[in-house]
Every structure is written in C-alpha cells, then in structure tokens.
Protein backbone atom coordinates (compact mmCIF):
# COMPACT_ATOMS: atom_id res chain seq x y z
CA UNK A 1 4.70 48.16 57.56
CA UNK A 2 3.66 45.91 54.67
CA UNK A 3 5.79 42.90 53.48
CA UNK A 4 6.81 43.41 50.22
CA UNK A 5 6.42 40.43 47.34
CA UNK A 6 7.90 40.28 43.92
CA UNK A 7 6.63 38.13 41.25
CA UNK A 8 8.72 37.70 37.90
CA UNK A 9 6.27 37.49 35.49
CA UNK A 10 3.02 39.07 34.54
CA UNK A 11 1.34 36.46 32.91
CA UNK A 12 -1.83 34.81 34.57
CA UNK A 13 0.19 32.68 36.70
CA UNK A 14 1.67 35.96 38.11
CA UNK A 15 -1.53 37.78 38.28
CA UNK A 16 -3.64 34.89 40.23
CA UNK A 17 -0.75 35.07 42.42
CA UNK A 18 -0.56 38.88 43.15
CA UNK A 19 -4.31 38.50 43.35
CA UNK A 20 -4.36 35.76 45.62
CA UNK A 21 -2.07 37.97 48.02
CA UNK A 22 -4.09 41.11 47.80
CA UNK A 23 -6.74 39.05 49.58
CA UNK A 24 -5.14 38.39 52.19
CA UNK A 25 -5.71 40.19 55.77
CA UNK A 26 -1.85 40.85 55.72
CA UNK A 27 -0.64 43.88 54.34
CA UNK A 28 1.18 43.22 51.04
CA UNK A 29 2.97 45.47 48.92
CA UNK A 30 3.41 43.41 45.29
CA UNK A 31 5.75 44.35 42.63
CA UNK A 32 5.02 42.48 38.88
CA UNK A 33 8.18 42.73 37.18
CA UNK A 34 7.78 41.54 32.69
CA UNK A 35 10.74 41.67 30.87
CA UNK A 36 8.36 42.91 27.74
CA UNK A 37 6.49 46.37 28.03
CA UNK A 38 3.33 44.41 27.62
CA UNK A 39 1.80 42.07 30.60
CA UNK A 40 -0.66 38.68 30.40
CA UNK A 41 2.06 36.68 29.20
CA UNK A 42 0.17 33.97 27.04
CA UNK A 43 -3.14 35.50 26.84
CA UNK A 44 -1.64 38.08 24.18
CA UNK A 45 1.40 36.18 23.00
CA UNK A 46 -0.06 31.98 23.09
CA UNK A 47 -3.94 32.21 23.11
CA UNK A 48 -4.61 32.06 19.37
CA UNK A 49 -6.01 35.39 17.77
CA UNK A 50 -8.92 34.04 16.88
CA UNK A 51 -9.94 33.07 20.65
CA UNK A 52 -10.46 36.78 21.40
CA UNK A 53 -13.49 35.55 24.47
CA UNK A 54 -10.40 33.40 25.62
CA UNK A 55 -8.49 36.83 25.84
CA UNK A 56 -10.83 38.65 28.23
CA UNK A 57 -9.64 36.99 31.32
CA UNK A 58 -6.84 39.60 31.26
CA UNK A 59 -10.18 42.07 32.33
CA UNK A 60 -9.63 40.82 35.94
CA UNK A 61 -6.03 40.87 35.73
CA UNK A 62 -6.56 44.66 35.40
CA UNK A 63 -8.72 44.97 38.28
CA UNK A 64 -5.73 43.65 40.01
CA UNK A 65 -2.85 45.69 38.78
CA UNK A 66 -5.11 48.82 39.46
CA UNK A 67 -4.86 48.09 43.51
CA UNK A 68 -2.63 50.59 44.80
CA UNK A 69 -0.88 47.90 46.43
CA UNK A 70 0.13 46.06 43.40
CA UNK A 71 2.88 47.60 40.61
CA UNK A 72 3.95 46.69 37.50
CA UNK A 73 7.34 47.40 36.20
CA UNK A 74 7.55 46.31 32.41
CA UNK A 75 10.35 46.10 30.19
CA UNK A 76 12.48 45.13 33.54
CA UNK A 77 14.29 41.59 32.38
CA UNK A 78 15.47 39.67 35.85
CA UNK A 79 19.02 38.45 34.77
CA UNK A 80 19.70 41.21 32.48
CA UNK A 81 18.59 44.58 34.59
CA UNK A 82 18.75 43.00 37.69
CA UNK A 83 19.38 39.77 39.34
CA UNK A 84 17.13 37.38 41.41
CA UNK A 85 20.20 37.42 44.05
CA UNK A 86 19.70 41.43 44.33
CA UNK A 87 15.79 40.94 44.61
CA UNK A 88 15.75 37.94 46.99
CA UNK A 89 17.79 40.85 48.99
CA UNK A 90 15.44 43.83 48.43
CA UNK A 91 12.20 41.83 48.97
CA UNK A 92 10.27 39.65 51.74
CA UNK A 93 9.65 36.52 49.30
CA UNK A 94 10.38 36.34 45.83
CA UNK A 95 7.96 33.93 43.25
CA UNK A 96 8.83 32.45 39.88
CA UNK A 97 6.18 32.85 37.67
CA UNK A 98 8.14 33.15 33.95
CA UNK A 99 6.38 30.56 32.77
CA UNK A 100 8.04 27.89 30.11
CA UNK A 101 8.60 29.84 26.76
CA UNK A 102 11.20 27.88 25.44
CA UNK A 103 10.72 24.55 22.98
CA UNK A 104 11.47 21.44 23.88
CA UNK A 105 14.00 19.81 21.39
CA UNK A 106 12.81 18.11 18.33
CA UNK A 107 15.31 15.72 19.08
CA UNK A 108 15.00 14.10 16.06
CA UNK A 109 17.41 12.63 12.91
CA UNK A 110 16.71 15.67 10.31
CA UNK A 111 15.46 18.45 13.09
CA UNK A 112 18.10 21.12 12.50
CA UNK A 113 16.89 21.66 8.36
CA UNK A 114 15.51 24.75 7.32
CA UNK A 115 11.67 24.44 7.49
CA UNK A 116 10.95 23.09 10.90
CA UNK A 117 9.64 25.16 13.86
CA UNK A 118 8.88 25.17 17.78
CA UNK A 119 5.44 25.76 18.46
CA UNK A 120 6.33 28.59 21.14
CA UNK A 121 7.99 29.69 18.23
CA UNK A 122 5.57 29.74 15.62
CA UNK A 123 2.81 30.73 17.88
CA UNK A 124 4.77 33.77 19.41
CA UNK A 125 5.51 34.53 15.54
CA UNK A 126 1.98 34.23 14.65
CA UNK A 127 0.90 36.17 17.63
CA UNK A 128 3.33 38.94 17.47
CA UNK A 129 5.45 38.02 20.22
CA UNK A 130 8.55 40.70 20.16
CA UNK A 131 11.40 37.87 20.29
CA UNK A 132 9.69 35.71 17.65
CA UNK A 133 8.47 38.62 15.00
CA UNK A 134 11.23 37.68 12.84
CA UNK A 135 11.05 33.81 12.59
CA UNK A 136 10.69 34.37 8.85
CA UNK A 137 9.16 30.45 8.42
CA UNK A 138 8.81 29.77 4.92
CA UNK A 139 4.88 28.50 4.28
CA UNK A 140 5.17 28.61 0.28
CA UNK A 141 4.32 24.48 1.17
CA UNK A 142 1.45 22.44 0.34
CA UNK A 143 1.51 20.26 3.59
CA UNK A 144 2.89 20.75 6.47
CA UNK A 145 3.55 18.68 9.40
CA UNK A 146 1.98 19.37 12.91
CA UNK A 147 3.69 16.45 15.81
CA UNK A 148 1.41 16.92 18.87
CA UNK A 149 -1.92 15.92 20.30
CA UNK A 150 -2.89 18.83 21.95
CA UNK A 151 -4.52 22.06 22.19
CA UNK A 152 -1.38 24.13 20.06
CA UNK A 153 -1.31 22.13 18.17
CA UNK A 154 -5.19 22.45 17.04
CA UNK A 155 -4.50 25.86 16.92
CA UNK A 156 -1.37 25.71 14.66
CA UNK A 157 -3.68 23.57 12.08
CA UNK A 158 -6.50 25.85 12.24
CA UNK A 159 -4.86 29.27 12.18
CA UNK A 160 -3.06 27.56 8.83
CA UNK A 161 -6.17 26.92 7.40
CA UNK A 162 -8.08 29.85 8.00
CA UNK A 163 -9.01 32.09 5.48
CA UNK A 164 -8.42 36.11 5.46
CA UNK A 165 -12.55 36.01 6.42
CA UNK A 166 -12.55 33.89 9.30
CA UNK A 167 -9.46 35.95 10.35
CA UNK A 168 -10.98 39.14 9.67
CA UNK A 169 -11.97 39.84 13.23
CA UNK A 170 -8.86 39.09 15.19
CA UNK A 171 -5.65 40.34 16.40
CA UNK A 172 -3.64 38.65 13.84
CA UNK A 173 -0.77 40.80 13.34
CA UNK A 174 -0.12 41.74 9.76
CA UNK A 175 3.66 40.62 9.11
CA UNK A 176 1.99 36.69 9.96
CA UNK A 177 -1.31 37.58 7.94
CA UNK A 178 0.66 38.30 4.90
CA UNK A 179 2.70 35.32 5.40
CA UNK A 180 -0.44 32.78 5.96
CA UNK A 181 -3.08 33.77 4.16
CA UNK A 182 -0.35 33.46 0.86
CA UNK A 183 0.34 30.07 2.18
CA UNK A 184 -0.69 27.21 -0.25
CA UNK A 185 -1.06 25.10 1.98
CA UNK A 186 -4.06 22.55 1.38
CA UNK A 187 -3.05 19.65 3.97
CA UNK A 188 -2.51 19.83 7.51
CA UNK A 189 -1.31 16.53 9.03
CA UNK A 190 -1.83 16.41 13.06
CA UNK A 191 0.66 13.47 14.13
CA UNK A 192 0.23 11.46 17.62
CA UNK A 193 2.25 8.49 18.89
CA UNK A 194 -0.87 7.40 20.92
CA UNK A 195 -4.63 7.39 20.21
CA UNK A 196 -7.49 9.65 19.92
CA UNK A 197 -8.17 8.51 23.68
CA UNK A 198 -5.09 9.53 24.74
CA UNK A 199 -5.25 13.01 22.95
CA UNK A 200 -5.12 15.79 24.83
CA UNK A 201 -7.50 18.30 23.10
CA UNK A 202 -10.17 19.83 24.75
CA UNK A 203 -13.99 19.12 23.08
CA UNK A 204 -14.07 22.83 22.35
CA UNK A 205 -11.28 22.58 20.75
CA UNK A 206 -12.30 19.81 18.46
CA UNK A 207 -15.50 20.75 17.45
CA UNK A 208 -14.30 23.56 15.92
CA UNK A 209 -12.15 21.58 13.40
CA UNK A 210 -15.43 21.10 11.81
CA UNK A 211 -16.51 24.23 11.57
CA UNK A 212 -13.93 26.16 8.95
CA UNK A 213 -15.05 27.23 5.72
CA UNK A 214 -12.29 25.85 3.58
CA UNK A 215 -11.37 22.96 5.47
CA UNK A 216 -12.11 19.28 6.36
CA UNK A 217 -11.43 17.67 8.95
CA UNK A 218 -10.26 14.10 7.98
CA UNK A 219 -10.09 11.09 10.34
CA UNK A 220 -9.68 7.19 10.08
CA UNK A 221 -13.03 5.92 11.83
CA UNK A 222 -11.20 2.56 12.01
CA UNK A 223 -8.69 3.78 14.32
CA UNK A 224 -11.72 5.24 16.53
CA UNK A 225 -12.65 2.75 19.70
CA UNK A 226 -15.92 2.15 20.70
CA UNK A 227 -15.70 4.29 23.30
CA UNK A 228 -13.77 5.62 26.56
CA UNK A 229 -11.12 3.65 27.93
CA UNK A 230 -13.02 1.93 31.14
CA UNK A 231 -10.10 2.24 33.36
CA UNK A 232 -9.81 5.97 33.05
CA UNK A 233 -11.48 8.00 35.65
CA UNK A 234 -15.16 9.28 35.58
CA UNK A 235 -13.96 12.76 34.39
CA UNK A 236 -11.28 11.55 31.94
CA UNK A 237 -14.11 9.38 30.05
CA UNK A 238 -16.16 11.66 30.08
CA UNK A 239 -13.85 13.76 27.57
CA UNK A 240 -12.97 11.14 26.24
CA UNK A 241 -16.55 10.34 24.90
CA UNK A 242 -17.14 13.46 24.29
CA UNK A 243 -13.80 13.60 21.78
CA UNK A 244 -14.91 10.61 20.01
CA UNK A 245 -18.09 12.13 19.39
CA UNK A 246 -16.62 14.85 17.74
CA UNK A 247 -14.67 12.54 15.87
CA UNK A 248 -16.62 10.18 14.19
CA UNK A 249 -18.95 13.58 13.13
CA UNK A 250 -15.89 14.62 11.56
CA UNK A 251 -15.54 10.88 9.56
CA UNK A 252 -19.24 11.91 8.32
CA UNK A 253 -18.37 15.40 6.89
CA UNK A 254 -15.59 13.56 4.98
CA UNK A 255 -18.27 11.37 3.82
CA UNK A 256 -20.12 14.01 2.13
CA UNK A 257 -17.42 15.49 0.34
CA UNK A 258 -17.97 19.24 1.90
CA UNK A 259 -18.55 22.40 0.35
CA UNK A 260 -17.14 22.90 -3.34
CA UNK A 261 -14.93 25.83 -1.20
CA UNK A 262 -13.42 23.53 1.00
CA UNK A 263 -10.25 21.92 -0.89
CA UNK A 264 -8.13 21.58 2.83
CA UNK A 265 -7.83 19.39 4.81
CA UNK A 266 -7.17 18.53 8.35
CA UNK A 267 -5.68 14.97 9.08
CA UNK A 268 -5.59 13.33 12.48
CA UNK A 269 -3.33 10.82 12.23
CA UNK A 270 -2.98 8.59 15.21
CA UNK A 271 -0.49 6.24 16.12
CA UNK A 272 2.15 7.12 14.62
CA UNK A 273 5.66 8.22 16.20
CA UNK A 274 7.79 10.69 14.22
CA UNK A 275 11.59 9.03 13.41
CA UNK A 276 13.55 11.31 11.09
CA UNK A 277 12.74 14.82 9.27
CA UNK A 278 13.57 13.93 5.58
CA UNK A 279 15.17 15.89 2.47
CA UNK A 280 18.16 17.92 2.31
CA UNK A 281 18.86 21.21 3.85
CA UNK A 282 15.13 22.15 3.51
CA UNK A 283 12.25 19.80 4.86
CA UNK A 284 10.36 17.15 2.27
CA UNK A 285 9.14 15.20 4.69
CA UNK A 286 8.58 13.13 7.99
CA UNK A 287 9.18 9.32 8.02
CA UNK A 288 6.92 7.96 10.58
CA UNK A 289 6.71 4.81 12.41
CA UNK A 290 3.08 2.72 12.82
CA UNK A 291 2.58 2.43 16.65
CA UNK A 292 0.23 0.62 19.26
CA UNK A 293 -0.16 0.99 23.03
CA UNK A 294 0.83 -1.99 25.15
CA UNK A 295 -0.18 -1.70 28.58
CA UNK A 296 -0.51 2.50 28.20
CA UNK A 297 3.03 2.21 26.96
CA UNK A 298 3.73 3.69 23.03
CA UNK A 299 5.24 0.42 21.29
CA UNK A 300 6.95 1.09 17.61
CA UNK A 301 5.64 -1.86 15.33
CA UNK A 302 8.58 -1.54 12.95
CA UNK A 303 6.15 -0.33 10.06
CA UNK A 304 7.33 3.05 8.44
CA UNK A 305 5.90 5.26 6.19
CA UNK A 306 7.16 8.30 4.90
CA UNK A 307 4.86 11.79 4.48
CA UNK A 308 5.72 14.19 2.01
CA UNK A 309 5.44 17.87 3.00
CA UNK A 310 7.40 21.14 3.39
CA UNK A 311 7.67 22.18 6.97
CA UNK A 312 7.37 20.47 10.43
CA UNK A 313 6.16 22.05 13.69
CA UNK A 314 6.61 19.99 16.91
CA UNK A 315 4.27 21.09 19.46
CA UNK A 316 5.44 18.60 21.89
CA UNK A 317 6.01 20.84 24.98
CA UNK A 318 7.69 23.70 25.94
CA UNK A 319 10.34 24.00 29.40
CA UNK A 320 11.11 27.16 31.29
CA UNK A 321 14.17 29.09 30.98
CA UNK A 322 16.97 28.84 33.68
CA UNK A 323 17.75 31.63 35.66
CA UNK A 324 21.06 32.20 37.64
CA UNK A 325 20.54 30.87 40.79
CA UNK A 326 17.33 29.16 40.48
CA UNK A 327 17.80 25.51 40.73
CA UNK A 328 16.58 23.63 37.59
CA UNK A 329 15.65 20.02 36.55
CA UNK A 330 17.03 20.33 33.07
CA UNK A 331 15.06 16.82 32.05
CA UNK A 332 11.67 18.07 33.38
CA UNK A 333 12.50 22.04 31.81
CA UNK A 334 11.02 23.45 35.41
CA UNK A 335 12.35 24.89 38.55
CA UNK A 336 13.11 22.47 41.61
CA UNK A 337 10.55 22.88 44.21
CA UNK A 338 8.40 20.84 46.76
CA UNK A 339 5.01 22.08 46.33
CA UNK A 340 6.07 25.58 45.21
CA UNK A 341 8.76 26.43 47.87
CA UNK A 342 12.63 26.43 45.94
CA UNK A 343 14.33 27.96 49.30
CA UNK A 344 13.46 30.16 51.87
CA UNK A 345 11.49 33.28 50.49
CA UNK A 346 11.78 32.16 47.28
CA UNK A 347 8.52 30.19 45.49
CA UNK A 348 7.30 29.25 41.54
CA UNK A 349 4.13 28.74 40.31
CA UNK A 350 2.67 28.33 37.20
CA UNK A 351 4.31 26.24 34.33
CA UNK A 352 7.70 27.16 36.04
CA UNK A 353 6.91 24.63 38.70
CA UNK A 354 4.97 21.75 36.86
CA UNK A 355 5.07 22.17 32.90
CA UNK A 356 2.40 23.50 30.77
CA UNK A 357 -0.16 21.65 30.87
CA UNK A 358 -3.77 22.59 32.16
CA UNK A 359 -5.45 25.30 31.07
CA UNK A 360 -5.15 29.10 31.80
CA UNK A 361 -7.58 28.65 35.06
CA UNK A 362 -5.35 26.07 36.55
CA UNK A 363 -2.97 27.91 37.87
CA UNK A 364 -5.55 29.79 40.20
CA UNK A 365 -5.07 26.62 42.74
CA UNK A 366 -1.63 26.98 42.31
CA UNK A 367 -1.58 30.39 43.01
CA UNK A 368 -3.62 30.19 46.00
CA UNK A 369 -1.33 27.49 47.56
CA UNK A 370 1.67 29.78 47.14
CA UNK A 371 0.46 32.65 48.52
CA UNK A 372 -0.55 30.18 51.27
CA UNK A 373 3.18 29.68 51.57
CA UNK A 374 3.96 33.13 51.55
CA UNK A 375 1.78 33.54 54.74
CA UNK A 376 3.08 30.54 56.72
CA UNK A 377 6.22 31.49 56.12
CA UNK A 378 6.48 35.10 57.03
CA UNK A 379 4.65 34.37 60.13
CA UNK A 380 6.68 31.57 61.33
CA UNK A 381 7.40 32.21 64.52
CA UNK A 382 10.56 30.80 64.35
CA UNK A 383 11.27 33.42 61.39
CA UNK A 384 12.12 37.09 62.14
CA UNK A 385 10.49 38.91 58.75
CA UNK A 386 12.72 42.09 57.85
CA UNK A 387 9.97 44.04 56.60
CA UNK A 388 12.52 44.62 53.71
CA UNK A 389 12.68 48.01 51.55
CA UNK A 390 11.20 46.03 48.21
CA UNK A 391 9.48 48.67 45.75
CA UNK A 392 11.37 51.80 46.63
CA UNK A 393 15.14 50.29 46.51
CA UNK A 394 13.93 48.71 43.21
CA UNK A 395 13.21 52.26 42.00
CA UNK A 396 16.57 53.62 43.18
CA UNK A 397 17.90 50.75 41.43
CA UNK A 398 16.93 50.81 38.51
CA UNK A 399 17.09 54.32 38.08
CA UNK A 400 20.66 53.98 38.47
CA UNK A 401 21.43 51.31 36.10
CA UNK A 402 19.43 53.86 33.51
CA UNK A 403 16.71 51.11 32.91
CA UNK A 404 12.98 52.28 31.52
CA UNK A 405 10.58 50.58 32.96
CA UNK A 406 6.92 50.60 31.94
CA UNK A 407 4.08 51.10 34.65
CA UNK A 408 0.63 49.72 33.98
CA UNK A 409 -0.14 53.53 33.14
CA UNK A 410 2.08 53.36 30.31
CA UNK A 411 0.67 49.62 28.86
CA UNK A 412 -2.46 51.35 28.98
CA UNK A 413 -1.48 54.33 26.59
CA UNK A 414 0.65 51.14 24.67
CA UNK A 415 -2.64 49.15 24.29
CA UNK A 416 -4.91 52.54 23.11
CA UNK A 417 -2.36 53.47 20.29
CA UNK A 418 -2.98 49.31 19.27
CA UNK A 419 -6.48 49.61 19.22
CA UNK A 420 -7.37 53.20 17.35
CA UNK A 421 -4.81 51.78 14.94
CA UNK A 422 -6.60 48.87 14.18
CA UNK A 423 -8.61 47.98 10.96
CA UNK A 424 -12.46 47.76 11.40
CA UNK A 425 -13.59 44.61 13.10
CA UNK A 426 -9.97 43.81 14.80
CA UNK A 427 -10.12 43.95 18.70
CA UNK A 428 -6.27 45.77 17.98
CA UNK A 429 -3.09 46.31 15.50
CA UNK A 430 -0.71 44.98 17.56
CA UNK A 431 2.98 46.51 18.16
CA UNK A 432 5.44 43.72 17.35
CA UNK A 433 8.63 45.04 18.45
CA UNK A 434 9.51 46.87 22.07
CA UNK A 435 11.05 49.84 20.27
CA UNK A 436 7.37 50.28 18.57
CA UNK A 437 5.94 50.12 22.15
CA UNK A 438 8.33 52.33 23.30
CA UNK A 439 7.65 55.06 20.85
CA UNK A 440 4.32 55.23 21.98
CA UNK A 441 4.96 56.62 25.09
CA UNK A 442 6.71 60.27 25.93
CA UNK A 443 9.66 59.26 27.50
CA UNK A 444 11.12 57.47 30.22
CA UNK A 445 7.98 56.08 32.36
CA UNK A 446 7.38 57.72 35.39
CA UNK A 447 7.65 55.86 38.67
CA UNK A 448 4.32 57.58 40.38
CA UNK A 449 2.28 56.18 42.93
C-alpha cells in the first residue's frame, strides 16, 4: 500500500518536491493541493512576462503531474476548505511549500499614502495574479521609485519602461498593458542602501538594462570600485566582476547620448537608504539618506536628499503567510523548521523555510533533502507508518463541504481557452480572475483517476 504525501502548493518548490518523491523506490501516492485553479506558482504569477524561456521550466513540472501517482487538486485553499490539522490526519507526511507571497512592510515614515506598492503586489498585478488584478496603482507619474537591489526589482524598472513593441510578444495581461504602456513615466530610479558589489542582480539580468529601445540605463561610474571585493568568495567575485562590467558599459551608453527614441531612463542609485515617503495623501517623493559600508555594515552619513516622483515600490522581500498551526518566525516571515522538518510528518521547503532568495532551480536541493526526510522518517524503525487513507478521504471530503476542485485535466482545458484567445505573437491571453477560469470548464471537475 503506498504512503500517501501532500504538498500545499504547486509552485516549483512543490513540484521538485513531488518529483523528487516519485523517484523514489518507495511507493508514493502525492496529492498537490493550489488554492488558485492554475499551478507553477511564480513561474506564471512572478517570472516577468517578458521572460517567456524562463517560463518553460513548468514543461517538466507537467511531466510530473501526468504520473498517475501524482494529483493535483486546484482551487482547494488549506485554511479555508480544509485545515492542515485535518490533512496532517488524512495523510502520511504533510510539506509546506506556499511559498512567501506576502510583502514585507515598507516600514517607513510616509508608507501608508496612496501611490506606493509591494512588489508581490505589483508584480502579481502586472502578471495577472487573481488576488492582485485589481491593485488599480496609479502610473499617470513621471518617476517612480523602485527600493531594492535585486532581480524584481530589475524587472519592475524594465517592464515600466518597455514599450507596447518589446511587449508585443508576451503574456502581459491586458488590464496592466493598458495601464503601462499609458504610463508617462520617463525615469526609473533603482535605490540600494549598499553598493553595486553588494547588489544582488544576476549578470543576465543586468545586461539587459542596456538593451531597451527607449531607455538608458544611467549609472555614477564614480561610485563603481575597481573591481570585486577580495574577501568575497571565488564565485561571489566572479559576479561581482562580471556586474561591474555591465556597469561601467552602461556609464558609456550614457556617454553617447543614445538613440533620439530613447528619452528614459534607468538610474542605479547606490548608497542610499530610503527614510520617509514624502507629500500628502498621494506620493511626491522619497527623502533619502547618503550611506557607506563600514566593515559590511550600512552606516547613514547624515546627508539627505530628497527625490521627486509619484509612486514608490519596495521590493525589499517578501515573507510567507501563517497558517493555523504551523509554527512561524514572524521576524524572519518563514515557517520554524530545522533543516525542513516543523514536527513529525510535517516538512517546508521552498521560500516557506528560508526566504526568497535564490533562483527558481534552488529549491531542487531543497526538495531533494525533504523528500530525503520523508524517507527516513517513514521508515524509522522506531515509527509505525499508518499507511493513512490520504487521496480518497480528501475526495470524500471535499465533496462534502461542496468544494470544486480543479484536476490537472481541467488546467489543461483552462490554459487552451488562454492560448487560442490570445493575440498573434502572445504565448497566451491570460484569465485574471478564478470565476473566468472557472467558466471555462463544464462544471464541477471530475475527480477521475
């Protein structure tokens, strides 16, 4: 009789895991339960639309969910349709895998005025994320405000940027293409406490700041070291070089002025540490403090400057959302573990266990340890497994609490009526709403083997 696994959470953290079990010699039966219809998590709701070769991991993350051993149930929300007490009860081991979709707070003098966003909140907006479709954020702004170093953030400043052309051939849902591509927004300020060592963009990344058709990058060479920081490891400066390549190309391309076409631009500004959003009930600006690094430690020097623009997005992290009785470190925004185990049978993974950071093929490693887990601990000698009921009194239950759930079957027919709707060129049009997804289908999903 096969053990049976749930995983809460069907975005690649959940997948790697599920996959990482179905390669195992034991016998697993594994149960993917998304509270959305839709599954892959941040590869259709964070990767940016116009990474679509970024997007095609979710190919293998088919492959898996077509095992007859593996299930998805969509539109099934743990702590709303059923409770991690009642699956911890129905299933051999239980795994965290939501992920962190929530923002970190702002946390700033000025944060609660109209006009300044999360970046899981902007992206999901911009990427047609059901619970963010209606953020509404007002872009009629010339400037705008991006505090972060990082990856999001580099997407934030380019999808702002980018014109309807260079957007032509993505998933970009309409309601956010109607929204940006009206934008007036001609400066893009990316703000970091620390230096362009210490970013954390990936050279990828980077070099494409340099490559948009209406839109310079602009960067203070002076501010730009020599090169790597000597007592960073061999892999760290060798990113690190690589960045500051990238950079001082970009000082050069502000040298020469650009194209005629390109009137944006793209600040890095480095070293300085956001202190209050300014104006009145809307945004006008940021007042920022000068900064240096004393002995890797982000020092204020007491100079301030203040930068006009209309809307602020901190992408400064994001934490993952508490769930009745899951133990949570409320400072670090994940789930209390030691090396993936919360309790017995339960496990996280993912950026529910150590923040978001990496990149989508990090938590492979971290999948593979926890299904690593899974196997110690269900043949523990000292442990008696129960072998317990899992998929089938999941079914029953659901079924009685009237729930619709979504099989993989159903995505499938969700994800067709996307793409024959889309406009030449897009990959898809995507549904923005669960009640549009829902439509799609005939009725009530069947359970099916």
């Amino acid at each position: 009789m096969p053990f049976s696994v749930a995983i809460i959470g069907a975005g690649p953290s959940g997948f790697y895991t599920a996959e990482a079990l179905r390669r195992s010699e034991r016998d697993y039966r594994i149960d993917l339960l998304e509270g959305l219809p839709t599954p892959f998590g941040l590869i259709r709701s964070g990767v940016a639309p116009d990474h679509q070769s970024t997007k095609r991991v979710a190919r293998s993350y088919e492959r898996t969910a077509a095992d007859k051993a593996v299930r998805y149930y969509g539109n099934v929300q743990v702590g709303r349709d059923i409770g991690l007490a009642e699956l911890r009860r129905l299933y051999d081991a239980v795994v965290i895998a939501v992920g962190a979709p929530l923002d970190r707070d702002l946390n700033l003098p000025g944060g609660e005025k109209t006009g300044v966003y999360g970046s899981a909140a902007f992206v999901g907006w911009y990427n047609g994320h059901p619970t963010h479709r209606d953020l509404e954020p007002d872009l009629n702004v010339t400037a705008v405000a991006v505090i972060g170093n990082g990856n999001v953030a580099l997407d934030i400043a380019r999808v702002l940027v980018k014109t309807p052309a260079e957007m032509a051939d993505t998933d970009l849902p309409e309601h956010a293409a109607q929204v940006l591509h009206a934008a007036p927004v001609r400066d893009v300020y990316l703000i970091g406490r620390r230096g362009p060592l210490e970013a954390k963009f990936t050279n990828v990344e980077l070099r494409e700041m340099g490559q948009l058709s209406e839109a310079l990058p602009v960067v203070d060479g002076g501010l730009l070291p020599a090169g790597p920081n000597p007592a960073a490891s061999e892999r760290d400066q060798r990113l690190q070089a690589k960045n500051l390549e990238t950079l001082r190309s970009f000082t050069a391309l502000e040298d020469k002025g650009g194209d005629e076409s390109q009137s944006k631009r793209v600040h890095f500004k480095f070293f300085l540490r956001p202190l209050e959003v300014l104006g009145g009930s809307q945004v006008e600006g940021l007042r920022l403090e000068r900064t240096r690094l004393e002995e890797g430690r982000v020092v204020g020097t007491g100079e301030t400057i203040d930068l006009p623009c209309g809307a602020v997005i901190a992408a400064i992290g994001t934490r993952a959302q508490p769930l009745e009785g899951l133990p949570f470190d409320d400072r670090s925004g994940t789930v209390v573990n030691r090396r993936g185990r919360v309790a017995k049978g339960l496990y996280v993974v993912g950026w529910a266990r150590r923040g978001p950071t990496g990149v989508i093929g990090t938590n492979k490693p971290d999948a593979d340890e926890i299904a690593c887990h899974i196997e110690a601990d269900l043949t523990d000698a000292k442990a008696t497994p129960a072998h317990r009921t899992g998929r089938a009194a999941l079914e029953d239950l659901l079924a009685e609490r009237g729930v619709t759930w979504v099989s993989f079957d159903d995505w499938k027919a969700i994800e067709a009526a996307e793409i024959e709707a889309a406009a030449p060129g897009m990959p898809r049009k995507k549904l923005v709403s669960i009640a549009e997804m829902l439509a799609v289908l005939d009725g009530p999903s069947s359970p099916g083997e």
